[in-house]
Short mmCIF file of C-alpha atoms and ligand atoms in Angstrom, two decimals:
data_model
loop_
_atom_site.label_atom_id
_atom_site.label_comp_id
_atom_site.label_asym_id
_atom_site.label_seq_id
_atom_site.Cartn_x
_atom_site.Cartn_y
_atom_site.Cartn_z
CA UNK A 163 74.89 37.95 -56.92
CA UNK A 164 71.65 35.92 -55.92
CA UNK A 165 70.46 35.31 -52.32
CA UNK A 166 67.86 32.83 -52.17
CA UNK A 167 65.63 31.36 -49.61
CA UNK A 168 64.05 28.08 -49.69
CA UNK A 169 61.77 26.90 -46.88
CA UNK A 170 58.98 24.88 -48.61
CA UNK A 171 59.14 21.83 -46.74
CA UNK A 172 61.42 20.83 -43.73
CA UNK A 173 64.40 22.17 -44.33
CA UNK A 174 65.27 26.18 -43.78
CA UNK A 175 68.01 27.14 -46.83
CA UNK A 176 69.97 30.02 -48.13
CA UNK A 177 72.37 30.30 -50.40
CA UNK A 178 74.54 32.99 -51.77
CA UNK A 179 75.19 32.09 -56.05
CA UNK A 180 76.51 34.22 -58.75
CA UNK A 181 74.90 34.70 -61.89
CA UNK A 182 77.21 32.26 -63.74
CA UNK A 183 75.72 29.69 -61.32
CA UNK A 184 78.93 29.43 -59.08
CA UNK A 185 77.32 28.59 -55.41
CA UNK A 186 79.61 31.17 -52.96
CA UNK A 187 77.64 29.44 -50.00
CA UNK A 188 74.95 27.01 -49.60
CA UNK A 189 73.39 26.35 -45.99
CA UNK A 190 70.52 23.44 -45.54
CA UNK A 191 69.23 23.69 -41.67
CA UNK A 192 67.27 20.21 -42.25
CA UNK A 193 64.28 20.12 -39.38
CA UNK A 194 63.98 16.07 -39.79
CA UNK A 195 65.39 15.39 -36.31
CA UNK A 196 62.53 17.87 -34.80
CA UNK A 197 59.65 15.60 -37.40
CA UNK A 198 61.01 12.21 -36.86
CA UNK A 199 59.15 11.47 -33.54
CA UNK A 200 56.02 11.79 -35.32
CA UNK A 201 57.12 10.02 -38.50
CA UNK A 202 56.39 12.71 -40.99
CA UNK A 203 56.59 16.33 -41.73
CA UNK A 204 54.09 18.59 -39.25
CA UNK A 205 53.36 21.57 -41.28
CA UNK A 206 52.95 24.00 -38.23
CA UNK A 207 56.06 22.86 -36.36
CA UNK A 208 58.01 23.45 -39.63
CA UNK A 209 56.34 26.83 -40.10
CA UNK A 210 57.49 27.50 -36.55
CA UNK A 211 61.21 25.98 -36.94
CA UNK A 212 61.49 28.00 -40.18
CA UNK A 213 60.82 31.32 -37.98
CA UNK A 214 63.35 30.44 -35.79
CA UNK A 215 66.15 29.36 -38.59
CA UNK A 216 65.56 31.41 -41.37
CA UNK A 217 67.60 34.95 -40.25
CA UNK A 218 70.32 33.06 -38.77
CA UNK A 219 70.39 30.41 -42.21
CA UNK A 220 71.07 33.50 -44.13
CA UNK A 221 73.73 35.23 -41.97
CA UNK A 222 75.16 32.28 -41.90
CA UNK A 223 75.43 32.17 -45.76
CA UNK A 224 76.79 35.43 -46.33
CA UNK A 225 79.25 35.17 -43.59
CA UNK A 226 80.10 31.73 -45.40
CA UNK A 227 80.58 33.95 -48.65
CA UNK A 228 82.64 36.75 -46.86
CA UNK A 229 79.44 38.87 -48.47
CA UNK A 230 76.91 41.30 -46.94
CA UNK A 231 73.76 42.22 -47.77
CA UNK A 232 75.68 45.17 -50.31
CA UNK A 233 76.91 42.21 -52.80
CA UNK A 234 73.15 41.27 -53.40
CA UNK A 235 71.62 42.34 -56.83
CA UNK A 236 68.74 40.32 -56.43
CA UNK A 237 66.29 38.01 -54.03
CA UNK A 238 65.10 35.12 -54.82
CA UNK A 239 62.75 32.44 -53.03
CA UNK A 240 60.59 29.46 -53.76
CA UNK A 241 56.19 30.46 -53.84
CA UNK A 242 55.32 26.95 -54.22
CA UNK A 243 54.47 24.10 -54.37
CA UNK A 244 54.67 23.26 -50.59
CA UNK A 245 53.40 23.98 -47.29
CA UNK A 246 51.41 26.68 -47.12
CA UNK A 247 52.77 28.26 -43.77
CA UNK A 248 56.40 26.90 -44.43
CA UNK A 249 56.24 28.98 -47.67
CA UNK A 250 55.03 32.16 -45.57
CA UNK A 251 57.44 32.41 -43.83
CA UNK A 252 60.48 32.40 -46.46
CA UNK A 253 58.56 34.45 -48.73
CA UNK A 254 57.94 37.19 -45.83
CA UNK A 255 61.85 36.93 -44.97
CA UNK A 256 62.74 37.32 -48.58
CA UNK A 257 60.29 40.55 -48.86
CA UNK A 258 61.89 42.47 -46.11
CA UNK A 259 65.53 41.80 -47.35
CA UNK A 260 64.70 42.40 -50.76
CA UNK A 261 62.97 45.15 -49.44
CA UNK A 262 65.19 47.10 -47.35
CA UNK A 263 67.45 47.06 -50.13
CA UNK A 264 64.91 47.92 -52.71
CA UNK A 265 66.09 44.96 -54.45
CA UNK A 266 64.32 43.35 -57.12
CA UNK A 267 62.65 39.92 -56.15
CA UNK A 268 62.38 36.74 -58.13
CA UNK A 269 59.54 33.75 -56.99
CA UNK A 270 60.78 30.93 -57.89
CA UNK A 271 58.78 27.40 -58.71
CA UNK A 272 59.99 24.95 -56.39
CA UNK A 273 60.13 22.17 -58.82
CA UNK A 274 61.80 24.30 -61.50
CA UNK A 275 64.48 25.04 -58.77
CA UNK A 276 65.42 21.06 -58.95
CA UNK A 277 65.62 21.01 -62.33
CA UNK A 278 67.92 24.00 -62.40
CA UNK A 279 70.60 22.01 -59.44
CA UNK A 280 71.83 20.90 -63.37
CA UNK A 281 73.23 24.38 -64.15
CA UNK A 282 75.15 25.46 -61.22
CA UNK A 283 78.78 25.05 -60.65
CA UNK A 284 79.64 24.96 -64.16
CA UNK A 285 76.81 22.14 -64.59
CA UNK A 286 77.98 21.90 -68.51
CA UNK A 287 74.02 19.80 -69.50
CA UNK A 288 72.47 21.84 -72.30
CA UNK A 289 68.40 21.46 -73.08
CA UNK A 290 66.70 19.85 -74.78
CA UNK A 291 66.65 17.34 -72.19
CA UNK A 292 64.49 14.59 -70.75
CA UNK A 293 64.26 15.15 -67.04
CA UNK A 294 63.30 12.77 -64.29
CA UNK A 295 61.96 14.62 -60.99
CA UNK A 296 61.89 12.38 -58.08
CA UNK A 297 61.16 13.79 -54.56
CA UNK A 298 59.49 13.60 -51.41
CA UNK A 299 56.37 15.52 -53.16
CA UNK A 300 56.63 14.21 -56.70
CA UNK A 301 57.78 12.36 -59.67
CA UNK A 302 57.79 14.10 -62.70
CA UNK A 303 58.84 13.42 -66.58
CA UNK A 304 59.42 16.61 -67.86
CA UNK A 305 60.57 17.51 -71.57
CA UNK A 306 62.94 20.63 -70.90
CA UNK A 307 63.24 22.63 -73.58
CA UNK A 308 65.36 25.27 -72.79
CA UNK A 309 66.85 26.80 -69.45
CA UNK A 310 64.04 27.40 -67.09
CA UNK A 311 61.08 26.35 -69.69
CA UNK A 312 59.76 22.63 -69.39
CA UNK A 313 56.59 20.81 -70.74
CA UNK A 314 55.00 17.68 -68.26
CA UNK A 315 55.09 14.42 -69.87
CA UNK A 316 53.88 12.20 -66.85
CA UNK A 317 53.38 12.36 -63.34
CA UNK A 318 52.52 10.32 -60.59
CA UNK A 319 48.79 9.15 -60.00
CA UNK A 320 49.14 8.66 -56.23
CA UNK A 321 52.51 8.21 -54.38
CA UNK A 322 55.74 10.08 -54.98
CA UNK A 323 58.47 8.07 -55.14
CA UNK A 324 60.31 9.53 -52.64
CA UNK A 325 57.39 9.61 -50.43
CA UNK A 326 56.96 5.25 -51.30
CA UNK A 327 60.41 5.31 -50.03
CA UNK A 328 59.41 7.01 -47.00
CA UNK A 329 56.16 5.13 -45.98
CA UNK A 330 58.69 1.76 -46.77
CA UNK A 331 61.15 2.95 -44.34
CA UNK A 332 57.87 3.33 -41.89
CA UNK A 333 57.08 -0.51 -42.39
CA UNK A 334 60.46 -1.25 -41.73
CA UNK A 335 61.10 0.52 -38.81
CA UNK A 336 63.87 2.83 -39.91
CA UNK A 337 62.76 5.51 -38.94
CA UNK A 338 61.83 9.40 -41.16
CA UNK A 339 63.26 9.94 -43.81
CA UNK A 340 63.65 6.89 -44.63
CA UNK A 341 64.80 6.96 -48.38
CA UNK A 342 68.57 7.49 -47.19
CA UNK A 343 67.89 4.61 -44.47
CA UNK A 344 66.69 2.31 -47.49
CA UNK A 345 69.44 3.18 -49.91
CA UNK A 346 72.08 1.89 -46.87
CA UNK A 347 70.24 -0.99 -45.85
CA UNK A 348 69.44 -2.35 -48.93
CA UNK A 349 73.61 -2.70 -49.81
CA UNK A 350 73.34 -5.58 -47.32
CA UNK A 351 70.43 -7.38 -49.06
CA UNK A 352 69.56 -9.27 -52.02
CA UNK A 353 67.45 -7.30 -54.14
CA UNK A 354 65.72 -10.56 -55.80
CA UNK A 355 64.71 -12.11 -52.75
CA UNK A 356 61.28 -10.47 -52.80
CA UNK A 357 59.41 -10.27 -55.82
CA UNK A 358 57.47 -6.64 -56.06
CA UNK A 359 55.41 -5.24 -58.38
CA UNK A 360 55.81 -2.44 -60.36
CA UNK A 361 52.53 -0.97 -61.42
CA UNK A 362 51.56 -0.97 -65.12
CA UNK A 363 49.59 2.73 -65.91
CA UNK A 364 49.34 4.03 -69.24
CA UNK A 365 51.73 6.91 -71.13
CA UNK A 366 54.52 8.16 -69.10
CA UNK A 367 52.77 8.24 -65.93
CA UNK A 368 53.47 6.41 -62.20
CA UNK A 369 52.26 4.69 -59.53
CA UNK A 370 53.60 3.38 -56.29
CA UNK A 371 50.52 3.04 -54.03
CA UNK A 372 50.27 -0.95 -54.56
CA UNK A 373 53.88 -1.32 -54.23
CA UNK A 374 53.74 0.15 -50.57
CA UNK A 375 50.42 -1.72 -49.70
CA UNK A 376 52.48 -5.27 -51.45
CA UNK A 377 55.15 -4.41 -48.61
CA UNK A 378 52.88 -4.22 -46.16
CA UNK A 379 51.75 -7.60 -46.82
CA UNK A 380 55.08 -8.68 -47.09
CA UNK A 381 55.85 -7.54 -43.59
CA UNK A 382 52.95 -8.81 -41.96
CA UNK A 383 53.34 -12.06 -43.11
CA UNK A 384 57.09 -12.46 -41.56
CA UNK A 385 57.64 -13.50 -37.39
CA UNK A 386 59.04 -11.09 -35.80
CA UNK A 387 62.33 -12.50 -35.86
CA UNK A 388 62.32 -13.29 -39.79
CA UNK A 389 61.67 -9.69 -39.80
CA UNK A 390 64.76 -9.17 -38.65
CA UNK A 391 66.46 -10.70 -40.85
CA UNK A 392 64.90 -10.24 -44.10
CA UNK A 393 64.56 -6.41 -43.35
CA UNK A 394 67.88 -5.33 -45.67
CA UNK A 395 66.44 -8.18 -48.19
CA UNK A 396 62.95 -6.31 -47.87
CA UNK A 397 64.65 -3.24 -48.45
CA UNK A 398 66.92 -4.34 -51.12
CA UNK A 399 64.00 -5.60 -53.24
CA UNK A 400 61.46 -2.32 -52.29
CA UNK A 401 64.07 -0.15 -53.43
CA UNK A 402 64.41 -2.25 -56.52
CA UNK A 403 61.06 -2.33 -57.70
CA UNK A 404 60.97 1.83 -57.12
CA UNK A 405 64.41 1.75 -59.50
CA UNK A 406 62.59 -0.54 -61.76
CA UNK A 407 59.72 1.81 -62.35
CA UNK A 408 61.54 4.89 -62.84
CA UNK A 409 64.27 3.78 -64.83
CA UNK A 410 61.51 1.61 -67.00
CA UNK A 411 59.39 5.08 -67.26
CA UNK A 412 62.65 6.80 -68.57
CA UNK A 413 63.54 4.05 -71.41
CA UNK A 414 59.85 4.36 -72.34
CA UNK A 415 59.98 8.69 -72.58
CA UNK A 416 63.21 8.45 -74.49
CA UNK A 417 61.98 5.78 -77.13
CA UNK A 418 58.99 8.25 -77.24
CA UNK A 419 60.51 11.48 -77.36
CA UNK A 420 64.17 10.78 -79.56
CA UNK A 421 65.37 12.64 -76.37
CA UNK A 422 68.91 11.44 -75.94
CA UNK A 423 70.36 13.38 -72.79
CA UNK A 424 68.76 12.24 -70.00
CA UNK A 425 68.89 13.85 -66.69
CA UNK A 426 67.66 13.26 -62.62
CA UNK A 427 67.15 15.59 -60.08
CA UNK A 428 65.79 15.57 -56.50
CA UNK A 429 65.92 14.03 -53.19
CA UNK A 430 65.53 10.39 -54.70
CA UNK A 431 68.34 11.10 -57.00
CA UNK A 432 70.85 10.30 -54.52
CA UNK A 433 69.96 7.19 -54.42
CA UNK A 434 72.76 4.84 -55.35
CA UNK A 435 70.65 1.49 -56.94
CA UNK A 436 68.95 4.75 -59.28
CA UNK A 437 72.23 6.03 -60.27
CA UNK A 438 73.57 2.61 -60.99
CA UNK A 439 70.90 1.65 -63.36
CA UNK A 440 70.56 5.08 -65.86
CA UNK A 441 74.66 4.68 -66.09
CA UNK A 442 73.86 7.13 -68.95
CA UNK A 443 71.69 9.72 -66.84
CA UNK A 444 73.28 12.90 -66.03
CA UNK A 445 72.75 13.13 -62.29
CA UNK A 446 71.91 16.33 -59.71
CA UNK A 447 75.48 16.58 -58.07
CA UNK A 448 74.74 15.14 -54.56
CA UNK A 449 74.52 18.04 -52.44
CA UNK A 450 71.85 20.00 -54.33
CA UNK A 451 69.47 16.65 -54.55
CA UNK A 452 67.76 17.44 -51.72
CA UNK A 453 65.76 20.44 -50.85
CA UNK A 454 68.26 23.50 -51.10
CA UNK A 455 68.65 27.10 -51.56
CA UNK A 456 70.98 27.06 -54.24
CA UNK A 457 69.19 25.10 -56.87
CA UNK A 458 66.40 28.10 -56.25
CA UNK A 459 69.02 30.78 -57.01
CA UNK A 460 69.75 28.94 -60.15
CA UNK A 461 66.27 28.87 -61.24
CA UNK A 462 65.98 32.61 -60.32
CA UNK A 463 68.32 33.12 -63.49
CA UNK A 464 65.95 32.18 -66.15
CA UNK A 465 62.68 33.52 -63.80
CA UNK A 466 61.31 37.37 -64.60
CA UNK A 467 61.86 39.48 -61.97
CA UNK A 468 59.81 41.64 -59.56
CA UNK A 469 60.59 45.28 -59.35
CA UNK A 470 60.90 46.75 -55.70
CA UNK A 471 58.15 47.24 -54.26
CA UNK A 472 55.96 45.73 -56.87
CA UNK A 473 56.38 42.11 -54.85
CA UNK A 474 55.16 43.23 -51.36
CA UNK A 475 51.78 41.53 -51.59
CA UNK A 476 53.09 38.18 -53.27
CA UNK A 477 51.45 35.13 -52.70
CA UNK A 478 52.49 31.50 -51.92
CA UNK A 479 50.88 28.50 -53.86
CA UNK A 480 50.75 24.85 -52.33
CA UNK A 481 50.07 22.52 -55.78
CA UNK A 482 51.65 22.13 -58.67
CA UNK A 483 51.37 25.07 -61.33
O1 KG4 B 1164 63.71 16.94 -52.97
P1 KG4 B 1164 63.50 16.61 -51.55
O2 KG4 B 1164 64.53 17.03 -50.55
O3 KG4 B 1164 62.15 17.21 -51.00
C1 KG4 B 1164 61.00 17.39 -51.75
O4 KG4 B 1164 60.94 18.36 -52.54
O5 KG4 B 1164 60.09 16.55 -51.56
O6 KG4 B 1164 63.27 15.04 -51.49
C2 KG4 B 1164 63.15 14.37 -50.26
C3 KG4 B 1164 62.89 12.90 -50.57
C4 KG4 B 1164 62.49 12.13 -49.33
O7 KG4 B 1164 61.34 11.37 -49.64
C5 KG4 B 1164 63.69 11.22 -49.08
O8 KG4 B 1164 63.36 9.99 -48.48
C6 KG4 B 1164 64.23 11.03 -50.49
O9 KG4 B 1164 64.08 12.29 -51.09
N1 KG4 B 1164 65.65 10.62 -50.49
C7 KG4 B 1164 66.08 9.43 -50.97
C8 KG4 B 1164 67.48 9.38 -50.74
N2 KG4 B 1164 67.85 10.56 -50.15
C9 KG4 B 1164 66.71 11.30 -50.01
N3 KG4 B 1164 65.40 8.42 -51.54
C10 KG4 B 1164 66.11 7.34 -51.91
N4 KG4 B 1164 67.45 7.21 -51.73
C11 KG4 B 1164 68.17 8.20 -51.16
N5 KG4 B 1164 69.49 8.06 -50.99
ZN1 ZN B 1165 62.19 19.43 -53.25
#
């Protein structure tokens, strides 16, 4: 059994998986409530909440399981990419229980933990696969070519698209995050009624910075009280032009590539107007979409491990590798 930790952002996780990728328990202490006054993540109150959570996140898990700390064969927890001091402090918690144990200890890539929320709970998606990576820190085309080996094919030039979702919601008023906010709202507008742009880069990479600046205009130019009525139309037709470019950057990689299984993982992969237009995407099963512990046990299955003690001065890493 694998006990990992994930605290690379805002939310403090553990979970408790098997090596067949069946999740025992999976607990997500999500710190938005604590960032949302200041309408964003603050890297050293999260470092502080994830002090606080992290022990009682994983007792939690294994009490969830009906497991102790006996039933662990390994540790595993995300090194990067993320904030710095968030990192810290899971890999420090993950040390002293794989330590204590003289367990062996697996860091785990934070964006290779999304793409491996396809493989657990009998997750039945095979590589090679084309995999679109949307989340609050990136937006990634990656070739996968086998289990916990993947090759970049585009990225994002400025914006992540979860992150153009957020800064929307911000210009809307609806508060952080806002890409769950957007996804409701917009299912009371019309999606046509604004006409946004969807940037034109070359090869397979993105861009949403002049989509976020086009709302902005779009929002100044409206009364006050048009505002409040266009705002689900205004959301309807942001969100649209974010589907647009994603789902226009996947047609493109799979004409390029021969690719034909198709698959989309993190936080922005919940969102319903994404899932509605790749009808033919495999999608992240809802609950391990967002930031998670469980999708970094996963990962920890096709990741070399650390012998104990060999791990005790491991390091964090805030870009991607
Ligand atoms: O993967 P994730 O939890 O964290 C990162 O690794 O960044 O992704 C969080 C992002 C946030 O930007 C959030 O607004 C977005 O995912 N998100 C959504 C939805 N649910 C979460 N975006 C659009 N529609 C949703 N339903
Ligand atoms: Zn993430």
């Amino acid at each position: 059994m694998i006990l990992a930790v994930e605290t690379s952002c805002d939310e403090t996780a553990a979970a408790l998986v098997t090596e067949d990728g069946e999740v025992r328990a999976s607990v997500v202490a999500s710190q938005a409530d604590l960032h949302a006054r200041y309408g964003g993540v603050v890297p050293e109150v999260a470092s502080r909440r994830h002090l606080e959570l992290v022990s009682p996140v994983v007792a939690e898990t294994l009490e969830r399981a009906g497991a102790t700390l006996d039933d662990v064969d390994r540790v595993a927890v995300t090194q990067g990419p993320g904030l710095v001091g968030a990192l810290l402090v899971g890999v420090s918690a993950a040390k002293a229980l794989a330590w204590a144990r003289c367990l062996p200890l697996v860091p785990v890539d934070h964006l290779e933990g999304h793409v491996c929320s396809l493989y657990l709970d009998g997750g039945v998606l095979e590589p090679p696969l084309l995999c679109l990576l949307a989340s609050g820190g990136h937006t990634l085309l990656l070739l996968v070519e086998e289990r916990g080996r993947s090759e970049l094919l585009g990225t994002t030039l400025d914006d992540a698209a979860g992150e153009a979702f957020d800064k929307g919601a911000r210009l809307l008023g609806l508060g952080y995050p806002g890409g769950a906010a957007i996804d409701r709202l917009a299912r009371d507008g019309d999606r046509m009624a604004f006409s946004f742009p969807v940037a034109r880069v070359p090869g397979l990479d993105f861009s949403f910075s002049g989509l976020k600046t086009a709302l902005r205009y779009a929002v100044a130019g409206l009364s006050e009280q048009d505002l409040a009525q266009r705002r689900a139309d205004l959301a309807a037709s942001y969100q649209h032009a974010i589907v647009r470019a994603l789902a226009g950057r996947v047609d493109d990689a799979v004409r390029e590539t021969g690719l034909e299984r198709v698959a989309v993982v993190g936080g922005v992969a919940a969102n319903s107007a994404l899932r509605a237009a790749l009808t033919d995407a495999t999608f992240a099963p809802l609950d391990y979409c967002t930031d998670n512990a469980a999708m970094i046990a996963s990962a920890a299955r096709y990741t070399p491990a650390l012998p104990c003690p060999d791990y005790l001065d491991l390091d964090v890493y805030a870009s991607r590798r």
